[in-house]
């Protein structure tokens, strides 16, 4: 069952995206991945805002970290399509 | 030309060096990043490296390609490990070969610095027992863990793995 983050208005097409949470974002979300439903035309910023509305602890997904869509760097303005994989990533610490 | 790898297997400096060894090179610079037994005054037991596999592989390849563009005479190789690493194990190995030493030193230094900023890999540091407040630590207990995110330490949820 896919959670709908936006209410279906009847005319709005819905898309489903999968989300990956990395490092402490995964601890905050209580999971490393999930799938959610969004209105067609939603952006990465819309998704981040809806996730923050659902759980205040996820309020800095974009401001604190970086995002990607299908393993390409993305911005808040990047538009999402059905089946996209969105990753929310805190500052990195490899090496 | 360049070589990059993300793996859960133990790293070998020799095998990364083999990727850049060539009779046209007069100098090699290698870097090995190992798990140390302390961080910010706390005794570290192990570090778990988490990666976004697809993007990390892409970024490692991009960094190697960027380095070889900036230092056209250099040949560069990097391998990064993921998973749970114990103290003394290598998390990253870099080898750069070039006809002359200057560009090998410069490219190797540039690669490790770039890697830390833009490759989606995170350290989850697990602490050992024994407080070390005298060393300036926060007195973390054994079994506690933090995520390292840029310059920050963020307390990590404890794992209840069976």
PDB file of C-alpha atoms in Angstrom:
ATOM      1  CA  UNK A   1       0.000   0.000   0.000  1.00  0.00           C
ATOM      2  CA  UNK A   2       1.545   3.295  -1.142  1.00  0.00           C
ATOM      3  CA  UNK A   3       1.014   6.241   1.167  1.00  0.00           C
ATOM      4  CA  UNK A   4      -0.436   9.231  -0.686  1.00  0.00           C
ATOM      5  CA  UNK A   5       1.247  12.428   0.455  1.00  0.00           C
ATOM      6  CA  UNK A   6      -1.196  14.541  -1.538  1.00  0.00           C
ATOM      7  CA  UNK A   7      -4.964  14.206  -1.507  1.00  0.00           C
ATOM      8  CA  UNK A   8      -6.367  12.978  -4.764  1.00  0.00           C
ATOM      9  CA  UNK A   9      -8.545  15.681  -6.291  1.00  0.00           C
ATOM     10  CA  UNK A  10     -10.024  13.374  -8.875  1.00  0.00           C
ATOM     11  CA  UNK A  11      -8.507  15.172 -11.837  1.00  0.00           C
ATOM     12  CA  UNK A  12      -4.903  15.170 -10.654  1.00  0.00           C
ATOM     13  CA  UNK A  13      -2.834  12.273 -11.846  1.00  0.00           C
ATOM     14  CA  UNK A  14      -0.741  10.629  -9.197  1.00  0.00           C
ATOM     15  CA  UNK A  15       2.827   9.476  -9.483  1.00  0.00           C
ATOM     16  CA  UNK A  16       4.705   7.092  -7.213  1.00  0.00           C
ATOM     17  CA  UNK A  17       8.309   7.760  -6.231  1.00  0.00           C
ATOM     18  CA  UNK A  18      10.691   5.809  -4.037  1.00  0.00           C
ATOM     19  CA  UNK A  19      12.708   7.646  -1.408  1.00  0.00           C
ATOM     20  CA  UNK A  20      16.131   6.755  -0.033  1.00  0.00           C
ATOM     21  CA  UNK A  21      17.222   8.225   3.309  1.00  0.00           C
ATOM     22  CA  UNK A  22      20.931   8.219   4.118  1.00  0.00           C
ATOM     23  CA  UNK A  23      22.946   8.533   7.347  1.00  0.00           C
ATOM     24  CA  UNK A  24      20.981  10.187  10.169  1.00  0.00           C
ATOM     25  CA  UNK A  25      18.053  10.948   7.849  1.00  0.00           C
ATOM     26  CA  UNK A  26      17.425   7.182   7.936  1.00  0.00           C
ATOM     27  CA  UNK A  27      17.401   7.225  11.738  1.00  0.00           C
ATOM     28  CA  UNK A  28      14.940  10.142  11.743  1.00  0.00           C
ATOM     29  CA  UNK A  29      12.644   8.516   9.184  1.00  0.00           C
ATOM     30  CA  UNK A  30      12.873   5.186  10.972  1.00  0.00           C
ATOM     31  CA  UNK A  31      13.593   3.476   7.663  1.00  0.00           C
ATOM     32  CA  UNK A  32      16.042   3.675   4.809  1.00  0.00           C
ATOM     33  CA  UNK A  33      13.499   3.579   2.002  1.00  0.00           C
ATOM     34  CA  UNK A  34       9.799   4.060   1.294  1.00  0.00           C
ATOM     35  CA  UNK A  35       7.437   4.713  -1.599  1.00  0.00           C
ATOM     36  CA  UNK A  36       4.950   7.572  -1.614  1.00  0.00           C
ATOM     37  CA  UNK A  37       2.300   8.960  -3.955  1.00  0.00           C
ATOM     38  CA  UNK A  38       2.490  12.542  -5.197  1.00  0.00           C
ATOM     39  CA  UNK A  39       0.535  14.782  -7.518  1.00  0.00           C
ATOM     40  CA  UNK A  40       1.851  14.867 -11.070  1.00  0.00           C
ATOM     41  CA  UNK A  41       4.217  17.808 -11.543  1.00  0.00           C
ATOM     42  CA  UNK A  42       5.554  17.659  -7.984  1.00  0.00           C
ATOM     43  CA  UNK A  43       9.163  18.718  -7.456  1.00  0.00           C
ATOM     44  CA  UNK A  44      11.873  17.528  -5.084  1.00  0.00           C
ATOM     45  CA  UNK A  45      11.083  20.594  -2.978  1.00  0.00           C
ATOM     46  CA  UNK A  46       7.387  19.683  -2.858  1.00  0.00           C
ATOM     47  CA  UNK A  47       8.287  16.191  -1.709  1.00  0.00           C
ATOM     48  CA  UNK A  48      10.627  17.503   0.996  1.00  0.00           C
ATOM     49  CA  UNK A  49       7.934  19.900   2.222  1.00  0.00           C
ATOM     50  CA  UNK A  50       5.277  17.154   2.374  1.00  0.00           C
ATOM     51  CA  UNK A  51       7.646  14.859   4.266  1.00  0.00           C
ATOM     52  CA  UNK A  52       8.406  17.672   6.728  1.00  0.00           C
ATOM     53  CA  UNK A  53       4.673  18.270   7.219  1.00  0.00           C
ATOM     54  CA  UNK A  54       4.196  14.586   7.977  1.00  0.00           C
ATOM     55  CA  UNK A  55       7.128  14.513  10.431  1.00  0.00           C
ATOM     56  CA  UNK A  56       8.710  17.737  11.666  1.00  0.00           C
ATOM     57  CA  UNK A  57      12.020  15.992  12.347  1.00  0.00           C
ATOM     58  CA  UNK A  58      12.491  15.729   8.577  1.00  0.00           C
ATOM     59  CA  UNK A  59      12.331  19.490   8.116  1.00  0.00           C
ATOM     60  CA  UNK A  60      15.908  19.949   6.854  1.00  0.00           C
ATOM     61  CA  UNK A  61      16.149  17.268   4.152  1.00  0.00           C
ATOM     62  CA  UNK A  62      17.205  19.821   1.534  1.00  0.00           C
ATOM     63  CA  UNK A  63      18.600  22.713   3.576  1.00  0.00           C
ATOM     64  CA  UNK A  64      21.015  20.484   5.526  1.00  0.00           C
ATOM     65  CA  UNK A  65      21.845  18.043   2.773  1.00  0.00           C
ATOM     66  CA  UNK A  66      21.703  17.349  -0.932  1.00  0.00           C
ATOM     67  CA  UNK A  67      19.223  15.469  -3.079  1.00  0.00           C
ATOM     68  CA  UNK A  68      19.412  13.361  -6.199  1.00  0.00           C
ATOM     69  CA  UNK A  69      16.886  11.919  -8.624  1.00  0.00           C
ATOM     70  CA  UNK A  70      17.758   8.606 -10.255  1.00  0.00           C
ATOM     71  CA  UNK A  71      21.351   9.034  -9.044  1.00  0.00           C
ATOM     72  CA  UNK A  72      21.754  12.465 -10.679  1.00  0.00           C
ATOM     73  CA  UNK A  73      22.216  15.545  -8.498  1.00  0.00           C
ATOM     74  CA  UNK A  74      18.970  17.433  -8.148  1.00  0.00           C
ATOM     75  CA  UNK A  75      17.686  20.710  -6.738  1.00  0.00           C
ATOM     76  CA  UNK A  76      14.431  21.649  -5.033  1.00  0.00           C
ATOM     77  CA  UNK A  77      13.120  22.648  -8.471  1.00  0.00           C
ATOM     78  CA  UNK A  78      13.744  19.267 -10.114  1.00  0.00           C
ATOM     79  CA  UNK A  79      10.429  17.821 -11.318  1.00  0.00           C
ATOM     80  CA  UNK A  80       9.572  14.251 -10.464  1.00  0.00           C
ATOM     81  CA  UNK A  81       8.137  11.566 -12.708  1.00  0.00           C
ATOM     82  CA  UNK A  82       6.448   8.281 -11.949  1.00  0.00           C
ATOM     83  CA  UNK A  83       8.962   5.670 -10.799  1.00  0.00           C
ATOM     84  CA  UNK A  84      11.724   8.120  -9.890  1.00  0.00           C
ATOM     85  CA  UNK A  85      14.159   7.315  -7.101  1.00  0.00           C
ATOM     86  CA  UNK A  86      14.785  10.326  -4.861  1.00  0.00           C
ATOM     87  CA  UNK A  87      17.687  10.286  -2.387  1.00  0.00           C
ATOM     88  CA  UNK A  88      18.077  12.667   0.552  1.00  0.00           C
ATOM     89  CA  UNK A  89      21.693  12.871   1.678  1.00  0.00           C
ATOM     90  CA  UNK A  90      23.304  14.717   4.622  1.00  0.00           C
ATOM     91  CA  UNK A  91      26.802  16.221   4.187  1.00  0.00           C
ATOM     92  CA  UNK A  92      29.160  13.409   3.242  1.00  0.00           C
ATOM     93  CA  UNK A  93      32.059  11.863   5.127  1.00  0.00           C
ATOM     94  CA  UNK A  94      33.774   9.327   2.906  1.00  0.00           C
ATOM     95  CA  UNK A  95      37.479   8.726   2.943  1.00  0.00           C
TER      96      UNK A  95
ATOM     97  CA  UNK B   1      42.357   5.330 -18.383  1.00  0.00           C
ATOM     98  CA  UNK B   2      41.420   6.060 -14.800  1.00  0.00           C
ATOM     99  CA  UNK B   3      40.124   3.430 -12.434  1.00  0.00           C
ATOM    100  CA  UNK B   4      37.581   3.611  -9.633  1.00  0.00           C
ATOM    101  CA  UNK B   5      35.947   0.998  -7.488  1.00  0.00           C
ATOM    102  CA  UNK B   6      33.432   0.719  -4.640  1.00  0.00           C
ATOM    103  CA  UNK B   7      33.598  -2.582  -2.821  1.00  0.00           C
ATOM    104  CA  UNK B   8      32.772  -4.383   0.399  1.00  0.00           C
ATOM    105  CA  UNK B   9      35.962  -6.439   0.087  1.00  0.00           C
ATOM    106  CA  UNK B  10      39.223  -5.606   1.864  1.00  0.00           C
ATOM    107  CA  UNK B  11      41.307  -3.110  -0.120  1.00  0.00           C
ATOM    108  CA  UNK B  12      44.757  -3.846  -1.484  1.00  0.00           C
ATOM    109  CA  UNK B  13      47.246  -1.057  -2.097  1.00  0.00           C
ATOM    110  CA  UNK B  14      49.117  -3.343  -4.499  1.00  0.00           C
ATOM    111  CA  UNK B  15      46.098  -3.994  -6.705  1.00  0.00           C
ATOM    112  CA  UNK B  16      45.213  -0.282  -6.885  1.00  0.00           C
ATOM    113  CA  UNK B  17      48.859   0.523  -7.693  1.00  0.00           C
ATOM    114  CA  UNK B  18      48.760  -2.093 -10.454  1.00  0.00           C
ATOM    115  CA  UNK B  19      46.049  -0.022 -12.164  1.00  0.00           C
ATOM    116  CA  UNK B  20      48.436   2.913 -12.700  1.00  0.00           C
ATOM    117  CA  UNK B  21      51.839   1.259 -13.026  1.00  0.00           C
ATOM    118  CA  UNK B  22      53.421   2.029 -16.379  1.00  0.00           C
ATOM    119  CA  UNK B  23      56.939   2.366 -17.797  1.00  0.00           C
ATOM    120  CA  UNK B  24      56.157   5.971 -18.737  1.00  0.00           C
ATOM    121  CA  UNK B  25      55.710   6.929 -15.064  1.00  0.00           C
ATOM    122  CA  UNK B  26      58.690   8.128 -13.044  1.00  0.00           C
ATOM    123  CA  UNK B  27      56.800   8.682  -9.819  1.00  0.00           C
ATOM    124  CA  UNK B  28      53.912   7.291  -7.842  1.00  0.00           C
ATOM    125  CA  UNK B  29      52.011   8.754  -4.916  1.00  0.00           C
ATOM    126  CA  UNK B  30      49.646   6.592  -2.921  1.00  0.00           C
ATOM    127  CA  UNK B  31      47.226   7.414  -0.133  1.00  0.00           C
ATOM    128  CA  UNK B  32      45.693   4.957   2.269  1.00  0.00           C
ATOM    129  CA  UNK B  33      42.922   6.080   4.616  1.00  0.00           C
ATOM    130  CA  UNK B  34      42.626   3.713   7.579  1.00  0.00           C
ATOM    131  CA  UNK B  35      40.210   3.416  10.494  1.00  0.00           C
ATOM    132  CA  UNK B  36      41.922   4.910  13.548  1.00  0.00           C
ATOM    133  CA  UNK B  37      41.245   3.952  17.156  1.00  0.00           C
ATOM    134  CA  UNK B  38      40.098   7.389  18.281  1.00  0.00           C
ATOM    135  CA  UNK B  39      38.164  10.416  17.063  1.00  0.00           C
ATOM    136  CA  UNK B  40      37.577  13.725  18.856  1.00  0.00           C
ATOM    137  CA  UNK B  41      38.996  12.228  22.036  1.00  0.00           C
ATOM    138  CA  UNK B  42      36.794   9.112  21.990  1.00  0.00           C
ATOM    139  CA  UNK B  43      37.945   5.508  21.609  1.00  0.00           C
ATOM    140  CA  UNK B  44      36.620   4.156  18.311  1.00  0.00           C
ATOM    141  CA  UNK B  45      35.885   0.429  17.973  1.00  0.00           C
ATOM    142  CA  UNK B  46      34.795   0.336  14.337  1.00  0.00           C
ATOM    143  CA  UNK B  47      33.379   2.446  11.535  1.00  0.00           C
ATOM    144  CA  UNK B  48      30.533   1.421   9.311  1.00  0.00           C
ATOM    145  CA  UNK B  49      30.659   3.016   5.868  1.00  0.00           C
ATOM    146  CA  UNK B  50      27.286   3.511   4.190  1.00  0.00           C
ATOM    147  CA  UNK B  51      27.103   4.523   0.533  1.00  0.00           C
ATOM    148  CA  UNK B  52      24.517   5.387  -2.068  1.00  0.00           C
ATOM    149  CA  UNK B  53      25.993   2.821  -4.379  1.00  0.00           C
ATOM    150  CA  UNK B  54      24.869   4.072  -7.790  1.00  0.00           C
ATOM    151  CA  UNK B  55      25.755   7.720  -7.200  1.00  0.00           C
ATOM    152  CA  UNK B  56      28.959   6.933  -5.304  1.00  0.00           C
ATOM    153  CA  UNK B  57      30.292   4.876  -8.216  1.00  0.00           C
ATOM    154  CA  UNK B  58      29.399   7.664 -10.625  1.00  0.00           C
ATOM    155  CA  UNK B  59      31.071  10.341  -8.465  1.00  0.00           C
ATOM    156  CA  UNK B  60      34.241   8.308  -7.945  1.00  0.00           C
ATOM    157  CA  UNK B  61      34.542   7.867 -11.714  1.00  0.00           C
ATOM    158  CA  UNK B  62      33.885  11.580 -12.279  1.00  0.00           C
ATOM    159  CA  UNK B  63      36.555  12.600  -9.760  1.00  0.00           C
ATOM    160  CA  UNK B  64      39.148  10.351 -11.382  1.00  0.00           C
ATOM    161  CA  UNK B  65      38.232  11.730 -14.814  1.00  0.00           C
ATOM    162  CA  UNK B  66      38.420  15.308 -13.481  1.00  0.00           C
ATOM    163  CA  UNK B  67      41.847  14.663 -11.979  1.00  0.00           C
ATOM    164  CA  UNK B  68      43.172  13.226 -15.222  1.00  0.00           C
ATOM    165  CA  UNK B  69      41.849  16.276 -17.048  1.00  0.00           C
ATOM    166  CA  UNK B  70      43.562  18.663 -14.614  1.00  0.00           C
ATOM    167  CA  UNK B  71      46.825  16.684 -14.616  1.00  0.00           C
ATOM    168  CA  UNK B  72      46.887  15.188 -18.131  1.00  0.00           C
ATOM    169  CA  UNK B  73      50.126  13.280 -17.570  1.00  0.00           C
ATOM    170  CA  UNK B  74      48.763  11.525 -14.485  1.00  0.00           C
ATOM    171  CA  UNK B  75      47.003   8.180 -14.299  1.00  0.00           C
ATOM    172  CA  UNK B  76      44.708   7.850 -11.282  1.00  0.00           C
ATOM    173  CA  UNK B  77      43.051   4.996  -9.439  1.00  0.00           C
ATOM    174  CA  UNK B  78      40.823   4.996  -6.361  1.00  0.00           C
ATOM    175  CA  UNK B  79      39.092   2.252  -4.401  1.00  0.00           C
ATOM    176  CA  UNK B  80      36.648   2.898  -1.552  1.00  0.00           C
ATOM    177  CA  UNK B  81      35.305   0.282   0.802  1.00  0.00           C
ATOM    178  CA  UNK B  82      31.838   0.054   2.372  1.00  0.00           C
ATOM    179  CA  UNK B  83      30.491  -1.973   5.273  1.00  0.00           C
ATOM    180  CA  UNK B  84      31.817  -2.498   8.799  1.00  0.00           C
ATOM    181  CA  UNK B  85      35.560  -1.824   9.139  1.00  0.00           C
ATOM    182  CA  UNK B  86      37.697  -2.508  12.182  1.00  0.00           C
ATOM    183  CA  UNK B  87      40.541  -0.331  13.458  1.00  0.00           C
ATOM    184  CA  UNK B  88      43.525  -0.561  11.113  1.00  0.00           C
ATOM    185  CA  UNK B  89      41.545  -1.547   8.031  1.00  0.00           C
ATOM    186  CA  UNK B  90      41.700   0.691   4.962  1.00  0.00           C
ATOM    187  CA  UNK B  91      38.569   2.517   3.880  1.00  0.00           C
ATOM    188  CA  UNK B  92      40.092   4.219   0.851  1.00  0.00           C
ATOM    189  CA  UNK B  93      43.168   3.692  -1.292  1.00  0.00           C
ATOM    190  CA  UNK B  94      44.375   6.062  -4.013  1.00  0.00           C
ATOM    191  CA  UNK B  95      47.275   5.628  -6.411  1.00  0.00           C
ATOM    192  CA  UNK B  96      48.515   8.190  -8.915  1.00  0.00           C
ATOM    193  CA  UNK B  97      51.321   7.642 -11.373  1.00  0.00           C
ATOM    194  CA  UNK B  98      52.935  10.345 -13.520  1.00  0.00           C
ATOM    195  CA  UNK B  99      56.161  11.017 -15.403  1.00  0.00           C
ATOM    196  CA  UNK B 100      57.137  13.566 -12.707  1.00  0.00           C
ATOM    197  CA  UNK B 101      56.371  13.672  -9.009  1.00  0.00           C
ATOM    198  CA  UNK B 102      54.737  17.095  -8.736  1.00  0.00           C
ATOM    199  CA  UNK B 103      51.568  16.218 -10.592  1.00  0.00           C
ATOM    200  CA  UNK B 104      51.330  12.852  -8.827  1.00  0.00           C
ATOM    201  CA  UNK B 105      51.396  14.566  -5.409  1.00  0.00           C
ATOM    202  CA  UNK B 106      48.940  17.250  -6.498  1.00  0.00           C
ATOM    203  CA  UNK B 107      46.463  14.883  -8.135  1.00  0.00           C
ATOM    204  CA  UNK B 108      46.484  12.452  -5.207  1.00  0.00           C
ATOM    205  CA  UNK B 109      45.828  15.244  -2.718  1.00  0.00           C
ATOM    206  CA  UNK B 110      43.078  16.680  -4.897  1.00  0.00           C
ATOM    207  CA  UNK B 111      41.337  13.315  -5.276  1.00  0.00           C
ATOM    208  CA  UNK B 112      41.057  12.597  -1.540  1.00  0.00           C
ATOM    209  CA  UNK B 113      39.833  16.137  -0.824  1.00  0.00           C
ATOM    210  CA  UNK B 114      37.233  15.991  -3.624  1.00  0.00           C
ATOM    211  CA  UNK B 115      36.101  12.534  -2.566  1.00  0.00           C
ATOM    212  CA  UNK B 116      35.299  13.654   0.970  1.00  0.00           C
ATOM    213  CA  UNK B 117      33.056  16.452  -0.285  1.00  0.00           C
ATOM    214  CA  UNK B 118      31.035  14.907  -3.079  1.00  0.00           C
ATOM    215  CA  UNK B 119      30.965  11.107  -2.931  1.00  0.00           C
ATOM    216  CA  UNK B 120      27.807   9.957  -1.117  1.00  0.00           C
ATOM    217  CA  UNK B 121      29.472   7.852   1.566  1.00  0.00           C
ATOM    218  CA  UNK B 122      28.963   8.284   5.326  1.00  0.00           C
ATOM    219  CA  UNK B 123      30.826   7.107   8.386  1.00  0.00           C
ATOM    220  CA  UNK B 124      28.930   5.681  11.354  1.00  0.00           C
ATOM    221  CA  UNK B 125      31.492   5.613  14.170  1.00  0.00           C
ATOM    222  CA  UNK B 126      30.986   3.066  16.905  1.00  0.00           C
ATOM    223  CA  UNK B 127      32.695   3.728  20.209  1.00  0.00           C
ATOM    224  CA  UNK B 128      34.672   1.362  22.352  1.00  0.00           C
ATOM    225  CA  UNK B 129      34.215   0.978  26.087  1.00  0.00           C
ATOM    226  CA  UNK B 130      36.226   3.252  28.295  1.00  0.00           C
ATOM    227  CA  UNK B 131      35.718   6.973  28.655  1.00  0.00           C
ATOM    228  CA  UNK B 132      38.480   9.337  27.818  1.00  0.00           C
ATOM    229  CA  UNK B 133      37.265  12.655  29.144  1.00  0.00           C
ATOM    230  CA  UNK B 134      40.858  13.751  29.768  1.00  0.00           C
ATOM    231  CA  UNK B 135      41.416  13.673  26.017  1.00  0.00           C
ATOM    232  CA  UNK B 136      38.612  16.168  25.521  1.00  0.00           C
ATOM    233  CA  UNK B 137      35.880  13.781  24.450  1.00  0.00           C
ATOM    234  CA  UNK B 138      32.209  13.909  25.310  1.00  0.00           C
ATOM    235  CA  UNK B 139      32.423  10.795  27.468  1.00  0.00           C
ATOM    236  CA  UNK B 140      30.483   8.580  25.071  1.00  0.00           C
ATOM    237  CA  UNK B 141      29.769   5.075  26.295  1.00  0.00           C
ATOM    238  CA  UNK B 142      30.867   1.907  24.551  1.00  0.00           C
ATOM    239  CA  UNK B 143      28.342   0.812  21.942  1.00  0.00           C
ATOM    240  CA  UNK B 144      27.173   4.361  21.231  1.00  0.00           C
ATOM    241  CA  UNK B 145      27.535   5.572  17.690  1.00  0.00           C
ATOM    242  CA  UNK B 146      27.491   8.815  15.737  1.00  0.00           C
ATOM    243  CA  UNK B 147      27.067   9.657  12.091  1.00  0.00           C
ATOM    244  CA  UNK B 148      29.842  11.829  10.719  1.00  0.00           C
ATOM    245  CA  UNK B 149      28.223  14.329   8.367  1.00  0.00           C
ATOM    246  CA  UNK B 150      30.677  16.844   6.988  1.00  0.00           C
ATOM    247  CA  UNK B 151      32.269  18.420  10.057  1.00  0.00           C
ATOM    248  CA  UNK B 152      29.390  17.412  12.311  1.00  0.00           C
ATOM    249  CA  UNK B 153      28.781  14.460  14.602  1.00  0.00           C
ATOM    250  CA  UNK B 154      25.121  13.427  14.831  1.00  0.00           C
ATOM    251  CA  UNK B 155      24.099  10.795  17.424  1.00  0.00           C
ATOM    252  CA  UNK B 156      23.077   7.605  15.632  1.00  0.00           C
ATOM    253  CA  UNK B 157      20.240   5.274  16.539  1.00  0.00           C
ATOM    254  CA  UNK B 158      21.492   2.104  18.143  1.00  0.00           C
ATOM    255  CA  UNK B 159      21.018  -1.040  16.151  1.00  0.00           C
ATOM    256  CA  UNK B 160      19.168  -4.063  17.417  1.00  0.00           C
ATOM    257  CA  UNK B 161      20.447  -6.528  14.901  1.00  0.00           C
ATOM    258  CA  UNK B 162      19.751 -10.162  15.598  1.00  0.00           C
TER     259      UNK B 162
END
